[in-house]
PDB file of C-alpha atoms in Angstrom:
ATOM      1  CA  MET A  29     -12.080   6.334 -17.960  1.00 50.00           C
ATOM      2  CA  LYS A  30      -9.288   6.955 -15.048  1.00 76.00           C
ATOM      3  CA  ASN A  31      -7.540  10.504 -14.504  1.00 84.00           C
ATOM      4  CA  ARG A  32      -4.470   8.588 -13.528  1.00 86.00           C
ATOM      5  CA  ARG A  33      -3.196  11.634 -11.101  1.00 80.00           C
ATOM      6  CA  VAL A  34      -2.823  12.865  -7.561  1.00 85.00           C
ATOM      7  CA  MET A  35      -4.355  15.674  -6.773  1.00 80.00           C
ATOM      8  CA  ARG A  36      -3.486  18.372  -3.464  1.00 80.00           C
ATOM      9  CA  TRP A  37      -6.262  20.757  -2.927  1.00 79.00           C
ATOM     10  CA  SER A  38      -6.242  23.997  -0.215  1.00 78.00           C
ATOM     11  CA  ARG A  39      -7.443  23.675   2.852  1.00 78.00           C
ATOM     12  CA  ARG A  40      -8.704  26.873   2.940  1.00 76.00           C
ATOM     13  CA  ASN A  41     -10.661  26.160  -0.108  1.00 71.00           C
ATOM     14  CA  ASP A  42     -11.322  23.221  -3.504  1.00 68.00           C
ATOM     15  CA  ILE A  43     -10.561  26.372  -5.770  1.00 74.00           C
ATOM     16  CA  ASN A  44      -6.572  26.354  -5.265  1.00 78.00           C
ATOM     17  CA  GLN A  45      -5.750  22.377  -6.691  1.00 83.00           C
ATOM     18  CA  GLU A  46      -2.659  21.202  -8.111  1.00 81.00           C
ATOM     19  CA  THR A  47      -1.743  17.403  -9.862  1.00 81.00           C
ATOM     20  CA  ILE A  48       1.290  16.691  -8.189  1.00 79.00           C
ATOM     21  CA  LEU A  49       1.612  12.658  -9.572  1.00 85.00           C
ATOM     22  CA  ASP A  50      -0.147  12.066 -12.761  1.00 83.00           C
ATOM     23  CA  ASN A  51       0.223   8.755 -15.236  1.00 85.00           C
ATOM     24  CA  ILE A  52      -0.290   6.361 -12.336  1.00 87.00           C
ATOM     25  CA  ASP A  53      -2.950   4.423 -11.471  1.00 88.00           C
ATOM     26  CA  CYS A  54      -3.617   4.806  -7.549  1.00 90.00           C
ATOM     27  CA  THR A  55      -5.317   3.030  -5.166  1.00 90.00           C
ATOM     28  CA  GLN A  56      -4.015   4.536  -1.716  1.00 93.00           C
ATOM     29  CA  LEU A  57      -2.232   6.786  -0.466  1.00 94.00           C
ATOM     30  CA  ALA A  58      -0.375   7.453   3.075  1.00 96.00           C
ATOM     31  CA  MET A  59       1.868  10.193   4.780  1.00 94.00           C
ATOM     32  CA  ASP A  60       4.343   9.756   7.523  1.00 96.00           C
ATOM     33  CA  ASP A  61       5.102  11.704  10.151  1.00 94.00           C
ATOM     34  CA  GLN A  62       7.603  13.590   8.243  1.00 95.00           C
ATOM     35  CA  ARG A  63       5.462  14.206   5.389  1.00 94.00           C
ATOM     36  CA  PHE A  64       6.481  11.433   2.834  1.00 97.00           C
ATOM     37  CA  LEU A  65       3.825  10.116   0.588  1.00 96.00           C
ATOM     38  CA  TYR A  66       3.389   7.199  -0.031  1.00 97.00           C
ATOM     39  CA  VAL A  67       1.280   6.182  -2.952  1.00 96.00           C
ATOM     40  CA  SER A  68       0.298   2.433  -4.172  1.00 96.00           C
ATOM     41  CA  ASP A  69       0.341   1.927  -7.919  1.00 95.00           C
ATOM     42  CA  CYS A  70      -1.997  -1.514  -8.661  1.00 94.00           C
ATOM     43  CA  GLN A  71      -0.373  -1.579 -12.392  1.00 93.00           C
ATOM     44  CA  MET A  72       2.970  -1.166 -11.522  1.00 96.00           C
ATOM     45  CA  HIS A  73       2.801  -3.450  -9.329  1.00 97.00           C
ATOM     46  CA  GLU A  74       4.729  -1.267  -6.604  1.00 97.00           C
ATOM     47  CA  VAL A  75       4.792   1.535  -3.805  1.00 98.00           C
ATOM     48  CA  ARG A  76       6.649   4.108  -4.186  1.00 97.00           C
ATOM     49  CA  ARG A  77       7.629   7.179  -1.481  1.00 97.00           C
ATOM     50  CA  TYR A  78       7.155  10.795  -2.669  1.00 96.00           C
ATOM     51  CA  GLN A  79       8.791  14.223  -0.909  1.00 95.00           C
ATOM     52  CA  MET A  80       6.736  16.952  -1.133  1.00 88.00           C
ATOM     53  CA  GLY A  81       7.699  18.467  -5.601  1.00 88.00           C
ATOM     54  CA  ASP A  82       9.150  14.890  -6.128  1.00 91.00           C
ATOM     55  CA  THR A  83       7.786  13.650  -8.935  1.00 90.00           C
ATOM     56  CA  GLN A  84       9.472  10.279  -9.578  1.00 92.00           C
ATOM     57  CA  GLY A  85       9.736   8.620  -6.175  1.00 94.00           C
ATOM     58  CA  THR A  86      11.330   6.328  -4.935  1.00 97.00           C
ATOM     59  CA  VAL A  87      10.514   2.657  -4.930  1.00 98.00           C
ATOM     60  CA  VAL A  88       9.827   1.253  -1.032  1.00 98.00           C
ATOM     61  CA  ALA A  89       7.979  -1.851  -1.934  1.00 98.00           C
ATOM     62  CA  SER A  90       8.383  -3.957  -5.027  1.00 97.00           C
ATOM     63  CA  GLY A  91       9.346  -2.578  -7.959  1.00 94.00           C
ATOM     64  CA  ASN A  92      10.198  -6.127  -9.517  1.00 97.00           C
ATOM     65  CA  GLY A  93       6.457  -6.488 -11.448  1.00 96.00           C
ATOM     66  CA  GLN A  94       3.871  -8.991 -11.095  1.00 98.00           C
ATOM     67  CA  GLY A  95       4.527 -11.992  -9.046  1.00 98.00           C
ATOM     68  CA  ASN A  96       4.163 -13.874  -5.739  1.00 98.00           C
ATOM     69  CA  HIS A  97       8.056 -13.728  -4.653  1.00 98.00           C
ATOM     70  CA  LEU A  98       8.902 -11.729  -1.542  1.00 98.00           C
ATOM     71  CA  ASN A  99      10.115  -9.294  -3.829  1.00 99.00           C
ATOM     72  CA  GLN A 100       6.941  -8.783  -5.698  1.00 99.00           C
ATOM     73  CA  LEU A 101       3.732  -7.504  -5.082  1.00 98.00           C
ATOM     74  CA  TYR A 102       0.742  -8.476  -7.398  1.00 98.00           C
ATOM     75  CA  TYR A 103      -2.338  -5.440  -7.226  1.00 97.00           C
ATOM     76  CA  PRO A 104      -1.378  -3.609  -4.291  1.00 97.00           C
ATOM     77  CA  THR A 105      -3.845  -1.445  -2.790  1.00 95.00           C
ATOM     78  CA  TYR A 106      -4.101  -0.328   0.815  1.00 97.00           C
ATOM     79  CA  LEU A 107      -1.263   0.877   2.752  1.00 97.00           C
ATOM     80  CA  PHE A 108      -0.477   1.819   6.316  1.00 98.00           C
ATOM     81  CA  VAL A 109       2.964   3.459   7.249  1.00 98.00           C
ATOM     82  CA  ASP A 110       4.160   3.254  10.885  1.00 97.00           C
ATOM     83  CA  ARG A 111       6.683   5.506  13.063  1.00 95.00           C
ATOM     84  CA  ASP A 112      10.134   3.590  11.537  1.00 95.00           C
ATOM     85  CA  GLN A 113       8.574   3.924   8.283  1.00 96.00           C
ATOM     86  CA  SER A 114       7.813   0.576   7.581  1.00 98.00           C
ATOM     87  CA  VAL A 115       5.174  -0.062   5.020  1.00 98.00           C
ATOM     88  CA  TYR A 116       2.117  -2.705   5.172  1.00 99.00           C
ATOM     89  CA  VAL A 117       0.554  -3.356   1.777  1.00 98.00           C
ATOM     90  CA  SER A 118      -2.574  -4.925   1.066  1.00 98.00           C
ATOM     91  CA  ASP A 119      -1.109  -7.440  -1.746  1.00 98.00           C
ATOM     92  CA  THR A 120      -4.787  -8.164  -2.963  1.00 97.00           C
ATOM     93  CA  TYR A 121      -4.390 -10.777  -6.075  1.00 97.00           C
ATOM     94  CA  ASN A 122      -1.595 -12.697  -3.857  1.00 98.00           C
ATOM     95  CA  HIS A 123      -4.242 -12.731  -0.821  1.00 98.00           C
ATOM     96  CA  ARG A 124      -1.632 -11.628   1.443  1.00 98.00           C
ATOM     97  CA  VAL A 125      -0.412  -8.362   3.380  1.00 99.00           C
ATOM     98  CA  MET A 126       3.296  -7.500   3.542  1.00 98.00           C
ATOM     99  CA  LYS A 127       5.654  -5.074   6.065  1.00 99.00           C
ATOM    100  CA  TRP A 128       8.259  -3.735   3.595  1.00 98.00           C
ATOM    101  CA  VAL A 129      10.856  -2.607   6.659  1.00 98.00           C
ATOM    102  CA  LYS A 130      12.269   0.727   5.370  1.00 96.00           C
ATOM    103  CA  GLY A 131      15.047   0.276   2.929  1.00 96.00           C
ATOM    104  CA  ALA A 132      14.619  -3.324   2.264  1.00 97.00           C
ATOM    105  CA  THR A 133      14.871  -5.353  -1.007  1.00 97.00           C
ATOM    106  CA  GLU A 134      11.897  -8.143   0.139  1.00 98.00           C
ATOM    107  CA  GLY A 135       8.938  -7.908   2.175  1.00 98.00           C
ATOM    108  CA  ILE A 136       7.937  -9.741   5.087  1.00 98.00           C
ATOM    109  CA  VAL A 137       4.418 -11.582   4.602  1.00 98.00           C
ATOM    110  CA  VAL A 138       2.490 -10.413   7.788  1.00 98.00           C
ATOM    111  CA  ALA A 139      -1.350 -11.558   7.080  1.00 98.00           C
ATOM    112  CA  GLY A 140      -1.924 -14.570   4.762  1.00 97.00           C
ATOM    113  CA  GLY A 141       0.134 -15.906   1.944  1.00 94.00           C
ATOM    114  CA  ARG A 142      -1.239 -19.835   2.489  1.00 95.00           C
ATOM    115  CA  GLY A 143      -3.405 -18.520  -0.473  1.00 95.00           C
ATOM    116  CA  MET A 144      -6.987 -17.536  -0.996  1.00 97.00           C
ATOM    117  CA  GLY A 145      -9.487 -19.262   1.114  1.00 96.00           C
ATOM    118  CA  THR A 146     -11.645 -18.961   4.456  1.00 96.00           C
ATOM    119  CA  ASP A 147      -9.057 -20.689   7.379  1.00 94.00           C
ATOM    120  CA  TRP A 148      -7.805 -18.343   9.535  1.00 91.00           C
ATOM    121  CA  THR A 149      -4.487 -18.253   8.341  1.00 94.00           C
ATOM    122  CA  GLN A 150      -5.598 -17.306   4.840  1.00 97.00           C
ATOM    123  CA  LEU A 151      -7.266 -14.284   3.178  1.00 98.00           C
ATOM    124  CA  SER A 152      -9.411 -13.151   0.075  1.00 98.00           C
ATOM    125  CA  SER A 153      -8.753  -9.690  -1.366  1.00 96.00           C
ATOM    126  CA  PRO A 154      -7.423  -7.955   1.441  1.00 97.00           C
ATOM    127  CA  ASN A 155      -8.671  -4.205   2.047  1.00 94.00           C
ATOM    128  CA  ALA A 156      -7.838  -1.474   4.774  1.00 96.00           C
ATOM    129  CA  ILE A 157      -5.154  -2.409   7.061  1.00 97.00           C
ATOM    130  CA  ILE A 158      -4.333  -1.089   9.965  1.00 97.00           C
ATOM    131  CA  VAL A 159      -1.067  -1.596  12.577  1.00 97.00           C
ATOM    132  CA  ASP A 160      -1.817  -0.356  16.695  1.00 96.00           C
ATOM    133  CA  GLN A 161       0.932   0.861  18.223  1.00 93.00           C
ATOM    134  CA  LEU A 162       1.677  -2.559  19.542  1.00 95.00           C
ATOM    135  CA  GLY A 163       2.308  -3.919  16.273  1.00 94.00           C
ATOM    136  CA  ARG A 164      -1.154  -5.812  15.262  1.00 97.00           C
ATOM    137  CA  VAL A 165      -2.201  -5.910  12.258  1.00 98.00           C
ATOM    138  CA  TYR A 166      -5.529  -5.781  11.431  1.00 98.00           C
ATOM    139  CA  VAL A 167      -6.827  -6.764   8.367  1.00 98.00           C
ATOM    140  CA  ALA A 168     -10.026  -6.041   6.552  1.00 98.00           C
ATOM    141  CA  ASP A 169     -10.492  -9.517   4.520  1.00 98.00           C
ATOM    142  CA  LEU A 170     -13.217  -8.432   2.105  1.00 96.00           C
ATOM    143  CA  GLY A 171     -13.542 -11.676   0.388  1.00 96.00           C
ATOM    144  CA  ASN A 172     -14.202 -13.535   3.592  1.00 97.00           C
ATOM    145  CA  HIS A 173     -16.597 -10.513   5.300  1.00 97.00           C
ATOM    146  CA  ARG A 174     -14.477 -10.259   8.217  1.00 97.00           C
ATOM    147  CA  VAL A 175     -11.854  -8.394  10.108  1.00 97.00           C
ATOM    148  CA  VAL A 176      -9.010 -10.541  11.308  1.00 96.00           C
ATOM    149  CA  ARG A 177      -6.088  -9.773  13.380  1.00 93.00           C
TER     150      ARG A 177
END
């Protein structure tokens, strides 16, 4: 059974807790410099951005259901948000990492995207991602037991 919620705890103690989002299959959270919260929803196949206090959010990646087109995701998991509010998403079952520039209606494949495999141009269930200050993308390629850049 899943809890299907995002909770916030006080820094001072773990007694004061608050459910800030519910009815969501959240797999990853990220926060940008302006305190927007980004949430990947693996069942809706999308990423939403929330202002504190907002419960609806704004779709920033996909929002077009499950699929493999550039405007779709298939089981989004890990997230990274850069200084420009571009969102990088591990598109797990499409075996790719997508970059969604702020305001874009389609993503850009920045890693993988050539089917599941072991070649250096392929990924197998990409997991954690991070982008350095030079824009280089690092991916924990779970199915291939490696980290790729």
